[in-house]
C-alpha cells in the first residue's frame, strides 16, 4: 500500500504559495549568467555583462595558468577511512618468522605505510633471542631478505612451460588437476626443503589423502644427512640435536663454521658471544680447520689442517678422549692434544662439533661427546631441533626413479635441485621424463624454468605460516603486506588441489585449534597472543631415560679413514659464505655487495688459497683496482671450474676452498636482480660460478670435501672487487688493541690498554720535581675553550666490544636497509667506491712487530715491509668502523660551507642539501668513513644493481632517510632518524629517554651485543658504563679528535701473556 | 690679441727639463708636459703637487679590515654560532686566529681596488675617454712642453719661443685657442 | 742624469732609439704575425678544445670519471690547482717585489710574466670549480644572504680562505697588470693606422694622455700596488698550503708548509716564465730586449728557490723521524720507498738535484739548456704536489683504508686541456698586447741601453 504521507519543502508549498510553486521548477533561486556564457555559442547573444565576461575570462586564464605551472604530481590515494593501526609517518612492527630451509629466526618486520622496509631479530621471543641483551640475533641474509620482496624478477602469476606470459590460477589448477589425473597410478613426489611447519605437513597429508601415491621427500640444499644419520646410528634418533653453547666452557670445532654457516647459526652466535665476556667465565674455543673460516677467525686456538686430515683429527681426538689410540695418526694426536686436554678438564661442560657430513666422522664425534658426558648439558637430543631432516639417499633414489620414468608428477617447493644437486644434470634429464612437474619457486629459476608449471609462492613477508623448530618451540609467520603479485602460497595450492576451499590461514588456525591442549583456555586469545609474539613455547617433558651411545666406533673409524683416503696434492673444501649462503639469496644486491668478512671481496666467488701456494704457483698475491686476480682451473675428475685466486692467510697450504651458492642463472634463467650482472667485458653473466657439481654422494650423504683436485693456472687474470686491499694492522696499537686473558686478568690496565699521555709542566705525580714523568692523558689537552659536551643534554655514543664482534656483517646490511645506502655494483667497488656507512675492518696479525724489530735491530723500512705480510697462521681482528662522531671533528672544520657541523647531542651532522662536494672532509677524516656520490647512483646507469632505481625496488627505501644524489658526501648519522623518533616517543610519554629505548640499525642487528648504543651523558646508561670500563679506548686517541664511539680491547682466551703495548 | 698655446717638442727628457727650467726661471708658467714615460724630477720644476693616492689606499685598506672582521663576527659568532669541530664560536677574539687570513685578503682587496678606481677617475682614464695629448708622438718618442700665453701675461709668444730656442728644442708648434 | 756602472751588462742590446722600441713592439701588432705564431696557436688551440671537451664530460657525468676513490678524494685535480697557482706567483713577484727592489731587469719581462700570472691563476681557479661535486651550487662558498635563513659560510675552513685568497690575488694582479698596460695601449693607439685597431686601442687605453700629473699618479699607484701585492703573493700560497698544513693527515700536517710552498711557487713560476720567454723572444724577435742577462738573473732565482725547496724536503724527513710519531715517520718512509717511490724520486731529482747545475755560469747563460731545465723544473714541481697529496692520502691512519690511486684518461685530459687553454691565451696576449712594458723599457734605455752605456763610458775616459 502506497504511503499517503506528503512531504513539503516549505510552508509556502504547504499552502500552495505561487512563488514557491514557481521556485520549485528550477533548482537555483536565480539564473546564473555562467550558463548563458558557457551554454550559448555566441557570447554576443548572451545577456552577460561585459564585466562578468571579463571575470570569467580572468578566472579561466588564471585557472589555466595555475594548472599549467603545477608541478607533476605522483598520485597517491588517501585513505577513505584510515586503518586504525596505520598512521602515516609512524612505523608498525610485526612479529614474524624467517625460515628458508637453511636458517631459522624469529624476526620483527618494520613497515611504513604498509610497506615492509626493515627486518630485525625479535628481541622478546624466539630461539634466536639473546636473553641477556634482549636482542634477536639474525644474520645478513635475514635482514636483507626484505629486499627480495621487491625483486622485479619475481613471477607475477602462474606460468606454463614455454609460455612467456603468466596466466590465472583457474587455468593452472585445471591443467594441474588434469596432469594429476593422468599421473594416476604412477608415483607422485613432493620434493621440499626441510618442512618444520605442522600445518604444511597436514596440507601435504590432505593432498596425499586425495592422491594416495604421493610421497614426500625432503632435501637440504646444504646437507646434514651425515649428522642426522649418525644420530640415528648412535642414538636411534634421526635428528639434528639442539646445541647449547652457553653451557660450553670448551668448544672444539673440527671444521664446523658454527658462527657463520653450520647448523642453527642464529642461535649459536649469541650463545657463543655470551661466553666471550672476559669479566665472566670465558669459554675456550679450539678450531681445527682447513680454510680460514669466521669461526676460526674468532677461535682462541686455531689449528690449520688439510681437508684430508680433518677426519683423522676427529679420530685422534676420539683416541685422546677414549684412551684407545687404535688407528689414530701420531701427528694429529699431537695436533689435537691441547684441545683434548681442555675437553677432559671440562667434562659435561664442553662441546665437540664437526662440519663434516660424513656419517662415520659424526658417529665418532657423538662418541666423544657422550664420553665427555655432554649429552643432556651442551647437547640435547630429547629437546632436539626439527631442522635438517633432508635425506640425501632418498633424493638420490628420486633422481634414479625419475630417470627410470616411474615418477608421474613432481612438486618442488623451496629447493632448486637443478642448480644445487651435485648430479643436477641427471636430475634435469629425469625431469624431462616426468609428465607433470610443478615448481613453487617465485622465480623462473634453474629448476622452475624446466617444470611444466610454475605456481609462484608468496614471498615469506606476504605469507602466513607456522613453524616447529624444536621440541616445545612453535613460531608463527604473519604477512606484513598484501601479496604484490598474483601469487599463491604453495601450501594453499596443495589445499586447493586436494579439494579444500579453505585458505591456508584458516587451515593453520584449524590445525592449531585442533592441537591446542584443552587446559589452555580460549583459543582466540592464545592465537592472537601467538600472532602478536610470533612465538609459542611449550614445556618439554624430558625423556625417561637418557639415550645411551650405541654407535659402532670401529666402523666409524673405518668410514672416517675412507673419507680421507688417497689425498692428492691439492684438496678442495666447499663452503658457504656469510652473504650468499646456499645460493637462494644470490639475487640480493645488498648481499652481493656485502664484503666477505675475511677476504673483503664482493660480487664473486673465488678460489681461496694459502699465500704460500699462491707464491708457489706464481699467481698474483696482492689484489686491487688495477691488480686483478689470477685465474686458475680446479679439476676433480671430469669436473672443472675456473675462478680467480684469492690468497687467504691462515688457510692450510695444499688446500683450496670455493664458495657454493654462486653462478646462479647460468643458462639465462631470470633468477633475480643481482644474480647476473654485466661484467667488465660488457657481457651479462652470472656472478661467480657454480661449485655444487664438486660435491658428491658418499656413504649416503653429500660430501663437501674433495681430497684430490688439481689446480692449474689458467694463464689469465680476472678483476675482483675488494673493499680492503691491505691485510695487516701494521702493529698500530692505537687502532686495534688485543690482549690475552692472562694479561687482562693481571688487572694492570696499562699492560693491555695503555693510555696516550703527554708530559706537562706541573708536578702531576707529586714527586716534587717536574719532569718527563709528569704526564696527563691527551684527552685533557685542548687548544681552545671547549664546547660543553659532558653532562649537557644528550650525548649519543656507541661502544663496540671487539670481543663481542664475530664479524658476521649483519650490521652492514642492516645499515644499508635503514639508511637507503646505494648499491654501486662490482665495477665501482673495484674502484673502492662502495658506499657502506659501516664497514668491518679485518686485520691479520703479522709476525713482524715493533718489539721484534727492535730485538732484531731491523731497520724501519724493512720492518714496515715485513709488517705488510701476514703471518702464516695469523690471528684475526674484526673491527666495525662507522663515523666516530668526533667532538673535535676534523671534517667539520674544513667544510667551506658548514655542511657538516656538530649537534649539541654529540652527533656529527651532515647536511646533504648544503654539501657542494669538495670532499675536503673525506680527506681530512682520519677514519676514512665518509663516502662520496661519485655518480648519480640512483639512475638507469646503475639500474642493474641498485634497487633504489626501479619502481618496485624503491618501495624498500626508508622514507625517513633522504636518498642522496650525485656530488654529495654521506656518512653514518648514528641513525639520527631513530634518535629523533625515540626522543619524540619519550616526550609524548613525558619521561626521559630510557636507556635501550633507542637502537641504531647496527646495534639492533648485533645479536652478540658487540655494538651498544646509548646516551653517554646518562650516567646509568650501559654505553656509559662500557665507555668508562678498563677495556675502553678511542681509536687514534692521540690525535685528539675526541670521538663519541669507543672500542673495548679484544681479549683472547690464551694462557700466554700478550706483549704489552707501549 | 688672441691667446696662443705653444708646444715645445723635445727628443729627450733631460733636454725637456732644461727647457722647463729656463722658462720657469724666466717667470713663465709651464702649463703641462707630455711624455711617453715618467720624467723623473719634472714635478717640482713645473710645480705639480704630490698625489695623495697612497693615503686613500690606506683608508680603503682599513675599511676592508673592519668590514671583514665585522662580517665574520656577524656571520659566525653573532647571527648563527655553530659548533664546528669543537672550535670556539662564543666570541670573536676566541676564534680570531681562524679569521686572520680572510681579514688580510679582504684588506688587500679593498686597498688595491679602491685605490685603482680612484686613480682611474682622478686621471680621467676610463673606457671611452678621449685622448688629450696634443701630439700622437708624445706617446712614442717625443717630450712636449705646453705653455699658454693666457697664463703668462707680459710674456709675448715670441719671447717664449725665443727663450725655448735657446734650449735643444726639436720643434715648436703654436696654436690658437 | 744618473748613469749606472759601465760594468753592469746592458739590458737592451744594439743601438735603439725610443722610436725603435715603439716600432719593435707595436710593429708586430699592426703587421701580420710570424708563421711560428700560427703554428703554435693551432696546436695550443686544439689541446684547449680537447680539454674543454673533457671538462664538459666531467660535469655531465660526475667526478667519478676521475680515478678518485674513498681514500684518495683529491689527486690530480688539486695537484693541478696548486701547480698552476704556484706558476702564477712568478709574475707578481717579478713585477711587485722586483719593483720594490728597483730591479731594472724586471722591466723587459714583467709584462709577459704578469700575463702569465693572470692566465695561470685562471687555470688554477678552474680546478677548485670543476672538482666540486655540485658545481651548480658552487656560489655557496661566498657569504651571501640567502633564502635558507642564517646560513653562512664557515670561516674556519682553509678552503674558504682559499676562495678569498685566490679571488683577491687574481683581481689584484689583473688590475695591476692593466694599469701598467694603459700607457702602452695609448702608444699603440697613437701609432697604429688601421681605423679599426685605432678604435679598439683607444678604448683599451682609456684615453691616456701621459701628462706630468698622470705619470706621477701612475708611479704612485704602481708603487703602492706593488707594496700590497708583495705580501699578497706570499699570503696566497701560504693560504693554499694551509689546506694541508691545518689538516690531521700525516704528511699534510706540517708547519713548514707556508714558506716551503711559497718558495716552491716562485721556483716553478720562474721556470714557466723561462719556458714562455725563451720561445717568445725567438718567435716575436725580442732578442735585444730579453737578453742572456735576464735569463741568467732568473736562473739565479731558480737555483736559490730550488735550494730552499730542497732544504724543506730534508726538513720534512728529519722532523718525521725526530717527532717520533709513528704515522708521520711511516708517511715519509712510504713516500720514499712505498708504492709511489717513483713520484718522490722524480720530484727530488727535478727540484733539488738538477737545478744545482746552474752554479755553472756557462749553463745558466745557455738558452737551450735553460729551456730544457725550465721544463724539468715544472715537471718536478707537479710531482711535488702529487706526492704531497696522493701519497699522504693513500696510506694514512687506518691500514684498512689504504688504497692506490689510478688516474683515468679524464684526469689526463683535464690537465692537458688547461695547459692548452693557458698557451692559447698567452699566445693571443703575445699577438695583440704590448709584450714589453714600453714606458718602463724606454725609461731605462739611456741608462741600460748598450749603445748609450758605450757613449757614457767614452765620456768618462775623457
PDB file of N, CA, C and O in Angstrom, chain A residues 958-991:
ATOM      1  N   UNK A 958      63.665   3.622   3.038  1.00  0.00           N
ATOM      2  CA  UNK A 958      63.168   4.142   4.296  1.00  0.00           C
ATOM      3  C   UNK A 958      62.756   5.599   4.107  1.00  0.00           C
ATOM      4  O   UNK A 958      63.606   6.448   3.833  1.00  0.00           O
ATOM      5  N   UNK A 959      61.468   5.898   4.225  1.00  0.00           N
ATOM      6  CA  UNK A 959      61.016   7.269   3.945  1.00  0.00           C
ATOM      7  C   UNK A 959      61.608   8.310   4.887  1.00  0.00           C
ATOM      8  O   UNK A 959      61.563   9.502   4.591  1.00  0.00           O
ATOM      9  N   UNK A 960      62.190   7.845   5.995  1.00  0.00           N
ATOM     10  CA  UNK A 960      62.765   8.805   6.938  1.00  0.00           C
ATOM     11  C   UNK A 960      64.150   9.282   6.525  1.00  0.00           C
ATOM     12  O   UNK A 960      64.722  10.166   7.164  1.00  0.00           O
ATOM     13  N   UNK A 961      64.726   8.667   5.501  1.00  0.00           N
ATOM     14  CA  UNK A 961      66.111   8.968   5.147  1.00  0.00           C
ATOM     15  C   UNK A 961      66.185   9.382   3.682  1.00  0.00           C
ATOM     16  O   UNK A 961      65.660   8.700   2.813  1.00  0.00           O
ATOM     17  N   UNK A 962      66.832  10.526   3.446  1.00  0.00           N
ATOM     18  CA  UNK A 962      66.984  11.041   2.084  1.00  0.00           C
ATOM     19  C   UNK A 962      67.778  10.056   1.231  1.00  0.00           C
ATOM     20  O   UNK A 962      68.733   9.458   1.711  1.00  0.00           O
ATOM     21  N   UNK A 963      67.399   9.947  -0.030  1.00  0.00           N
ATOM     22  CA  UNK A 963      68.246   9.239  -0.993  1.00  0.00           C
ATOM     23  C   UNK A 963      69.198  10.272  -1.578  1.00  0.00           C
ATOM     24  O   UNK A 963      68.779  11.279  -2.115  1.00  0.00           O
ATOM     25  N   UNK A 964      70.490  10.025  -1.399  1.00  0.00           N
ATOM     26  CA  UNK A 964      71.477  11.036  -1.764  1.00  0.00           C
ATOM     27  C   UNK A 964      71.722  11.059  -3.258  1.00  0.00           C
ATOM     28  O   UNK A 964      71.836  10.018  -3.902  1.00  0.00           O
ATOM     29  N   UNK A 965      71.841  12.256  -3.787  1.00  0.00           N
ATOM     30  CA  UNK A 965      72.097  12.425  -5.212  1.00  0.00           C
ATOM     31  C   UNK A 965      73.577  12.563  -5.494  1.00  0.00           C
ATOM     32  O   UNK A 965      74.413  12.479  -4.591  1.00  0.00           O
ATOM     33  N   UNK A 966      73.887  12.825  -6.745  1.00  0.00           N
ATOM     34  CA  UNK A 966      75.269  12.932  -7.195  1.00  0.00           C
ATOM     35  C   UNK A 966      75.980  14.107  -6.529  1.00  0.00           C
ATOM     36  O   UNK A 966      75.387  15.147  -6.274  1.00  0.00           O
ATOM     37  N   UNK A 967      77.249  13.903  -6.222  1.00  0.00           N
ATOM     38  CA  UNK A 967      78.115  15.005  -5.848  1.00  0.00           C
ATOM     39  C   UNK A 967      78.077  15.423  -4.392  1.00  0.00           C
ATOM     40  O   UNK A 967      78.621  16.460  -4.057  1.00  0.00           O
ATOM     41  N   UNK A 968      77.417  14.651  -3.531  1.00  0.00           N
ATOM     42  CA  UNK A 968      77.439  14.999  -2.109  1.00  0.00           C
ATOM     43  C   UNK A 968      78.098  13.888  -1.303  1.00  0.00           C
ATOM     44  O   UNK A 968      78.127  12.742  -1.705  1.00  0.00           O
ATOM     45  N   UNK A 969      78.632  14.313  -0.158  1.00  0.00           N
ATOM     46  CA  UNK A 969      79.241  13.377   0.782  1.00  0.00           C
ATOM     47  C   UNK A 969      78.150  12.830   1.689  1.00  0.00           C
ATOM     48  O   UNK A 969      77.190  13.519   2.013  1.00  0.00           O
ATOM     49  N   UNK A 970      78.284  11.550   2.054  1.00  0.00           N
ATOM     50  CA  UNK A 970      77.373  10.998   3.046  1.00  0.00           C
ATOM     51  C   UNK A 970      78.163  10.148   4.021  1.00  0.00           C
ATOM     52  O   UNK A 970      79.314   9.781   3.755  1.00  0.00           O
ATOM     53  N   UNK A 971      77.542   9.851   5.149  1.00  0.00           N
ATOM     54  CA  UNK A 971      78.221   9.039   6.162  1.00  0.00           C
ATOM     55  C   UNK A 971      77.246   8.682   7.256  1.00  0.00           C
ATOM     56  O   UNK A 971      76.126   9.193   7.289  1.00  0.00           O
ATOM     57  N   UNK A 972      77.724   7.836   8.167  1.00  0.00           N
ATOM     58  CA  UNK A 972      76.901   7.382   9.282  1.00  0.00           C
ATOM     59  C   UNK A 972      76.328   8.575  10.045  1.00  0.00           C
ATOM     60  O   UNK A 972      77.044   9.492  10.419  1.00  0.00           O
ATOM     61  N   UNK A 973      74.999   8.537  10.254  1.00  0.00           N
ATOM     62  CA  UNK A 973      74.343   9.616  11.001  1.00  0.00           C
ATOM     63  C   UNK A 973      73.991   9.140  12.407  1.00  0.00           C
ATOM     64  O   UNK A 973      73.281   9.815  13.120  1.00  0.00           O
ATOM     65  N   UNK A 974      74.477   7.964  12.775  1.00  0.00           N
ATOM     66  CA  UNK A 974      74.084   7.291  14.012  1.00  0.00           C
ATOM     67  C   UNK A 974      72.561   7.133  14.034  1.00  0.00           C
ATOM     68  O   UNK A 974      71.924   7.253  15.075  1.00  0.00           O
ATOM     69  N   UNK A 975      72.005   6.871  12.867  1.00  0.00           N
ATOM     70  CA  UNK A 975      70.557   6.675  12.714  1.00  0.00           C
ATOM     71  C   UNK A 975      69.786   7.797  13.409  1.00  0.00           C
ATOM     72  O   UNK A 975      68.906   7.536  14.232  1.00  0.00           O
ATOM     73  N   UNK A 976      70.137   9.027  13.062  1.00  0.00           N
ATOM     74  CA  UNK A 976      69.528  10.179  13.727  1.00  0.00           C
ATOM     75  C   UNK A 976      68.006  10.127  13.631  1.00  0.00           C
ATOM     76  O   UNK A 976      67.292  10.577  14.538  1.00  0.00           O
ATOM     77  N   UNK A 977      67.480   9.510  12.560  1.00  0.00           N
ATOM     78  CA  UNK A 977      66.015   9.423  12.438  1.00  0.00           C
ATOM     79  C   UNK A 977      65.431   8.582  13.576  1.00  0.00           C
ATOM     80  O   UNK A 977      64.392   8.923  14.136  1.00  0.00           O
ATOM     81  N   UNK A 978      66.144   7.525  13.963  1.00  0.00           N
ATOM     82  CA  UNK A 978      65.648   6.704  15.080  1.00  0.00           C
ATOM     83  C   UNK A 978      65.768   7.479  16.390  1.00  0.00           C
ATOM     84  O   UNK A 978      64.891   7.419  17.240  1.00  0.00           O
ATOM     85  N   UNK A 979      66.875   8.216  16.512  1.00  0.00           N
ATOM     86  CA  UNK A 979      67.060   9.002  17.741  1.00  0.00           C
ATOM     87  C   UNK A 979      65.912   9.989  17.901  1.00  0.00           C
ATOM     88  O   UNK A 979      65.270  10.063  18.961  1.00  0.00           O
ATOM     89  N   UNK A 980      65.614  10.706  16.815  1.00  0.00           N
ATOM     90  CA  UNK A 980      64.536  11.690  16.894  1.00  0.00           C
ATOM     91  C   UNK A 980      63.214  11.009  17.238  1.00  0.00           C
ATOM     92  O   UNK A 980      62.462  11.486  18.101  1.00  0.00           O
ATOM     93  N   UNK A 981      62.943   9.883  16.586  1.00  0.00           N
ATOM     94  CA  UNK A 981      61.691   9.169  16.864  1.00  0.00           C
ATOM     95  C   UNK A 981      61.642   8.760  18.331  1.00  0.00           C
ATOM     96  O   UNK A 981      60.628   8.947  19.015  1.00  0.00           O
ATOM     97  N   UNK A 982      62.777   8.266  18.836  1.00  0.00           N
ATOM     98  CA  UNK A 982      62.815   7.828  20.235  1.00  0.00           C
ATOM     99  C   UNK A 982      62.593   8.985  21.192  1.00  0.00           C
ATOM    100  O   UNK A 982      61.828   8.883  22.151  1.00  0.00           O
ATOM    101  N   UNK A 983      63.220  10.120  20.880  1.00  0.00           N
ATOM    102  CA  UNK A 983      63.050  11.294  21.743  1.00  0.00           C
ATOM    103  C   UNK A 983      61.587  11.742  21.733  1.00  0.00           C
ATOM    104  O   UNK A 983      61.004  12.069  22.768  1.00  0.00           O
ATOM    105  N   UNK A 984      61.008  11.691  20.536  1.00  0.00           N
ATOM    106  CA  UNK A 984      59.608  12.121  20.414  1.00  0.00           C
ATOM    107  C   UNK A 984      58.715  11.215  21.258  1.00  0.00           C
ATOM    108  O   UNK A 984      57.866  11.681  22.036  1.00  0.00           O
ATOM    109  N   UNK A 985      58.960   9.916  21.135  1.00  0.00           N
ATOM    110  CA  UNK A 985      58.138   8.966  21.904  1.00  0.00           C
ATOM    111  C   UNK A 985      58.256   9.263  23.392  1.00  0.00           C
ATOM    112  O   UNK A 985      57.252   9.352  24.110  1.00  0.00           O
ATOM    113  N   UNK A 986      59.511   9.479  23.842  1.00  0.00           N
ATOM    114  CA  UNK A 986      59.720   9.751  25.268  1.00  0.00           C
ATOM    115  C   UNK A 986      59.021  11.039  25.666  1.00  0.00           C
ATOM    116  O   UNK A 986      58.369  11.125  26.706  1.00  0.00           O
ATOM    117  N   UNK A 987      59.100  12.027  24.772  1.00  0.00           N
ATOM    118  CA  UNK A 987      58.493  13.321  25.071  1.00  0.00           C
ATOM    119  C   UNK A 987      56.984  13.163  25.232  1.00  0.00           C
ATOM    120  O   UNK A 987      56.381  13.662  26.183  1.00  0.00           O
ATOM    121  N   UNK A 988      56.375  12.398  24.308  1.00  0.00           N
ATOM    122  CA  UNK A 988      54.931  12.200  24.378  1.00  0.00           C
ATOM    123  C   UNK A 988      54.557  11.456  25.652  1.00  0.00           C
ATOM    124  O   UNK A 988      53.569  11.768  26.303  1.00  0.00           O
ATOM    125  N   UNK A 989      55.422  10.497  26.011  1.00  0.00           N
ATOM    126  CA  UNK A 989      55.153   9.744  27.249  1.00  0.00           C
ATOM    127  C   UNK A 989      55.502  10.575  28.473  1.00  0.00           C
ATOM    128  O   UNK A 989      55.212  10.174  29.602  1.00  0.00           O
ATOM    129  N   UNK A 990      56.167  11.718  28.254  1.00  0.00           N
ATOM    130  CA  UNK A 990      56.514  12.597  29.368  1.00  0.00           C
ATOM    131  C   UNK A 990      57.564  12.009  30.286  1.00  0.00           C
ATOM    132  O   UNK A 990      57.590  12.269  31.484  1.00  0.00           O
ATOM    133  N   UNK A 991      58.429  11.142  29.729  1.00  0.00           N
ATOM    134  CA  UNK A 991      59.504  10.555  30.540  1.00  0.00           C
ATOM    135  C   UNK A 991      60.834  10.820  29.837  1.00  0.00           C
ATOM    136  O   UNK A 991      60.855  11.048  28.630  1.00  0.00           O
TER     137      UNK A 991
END
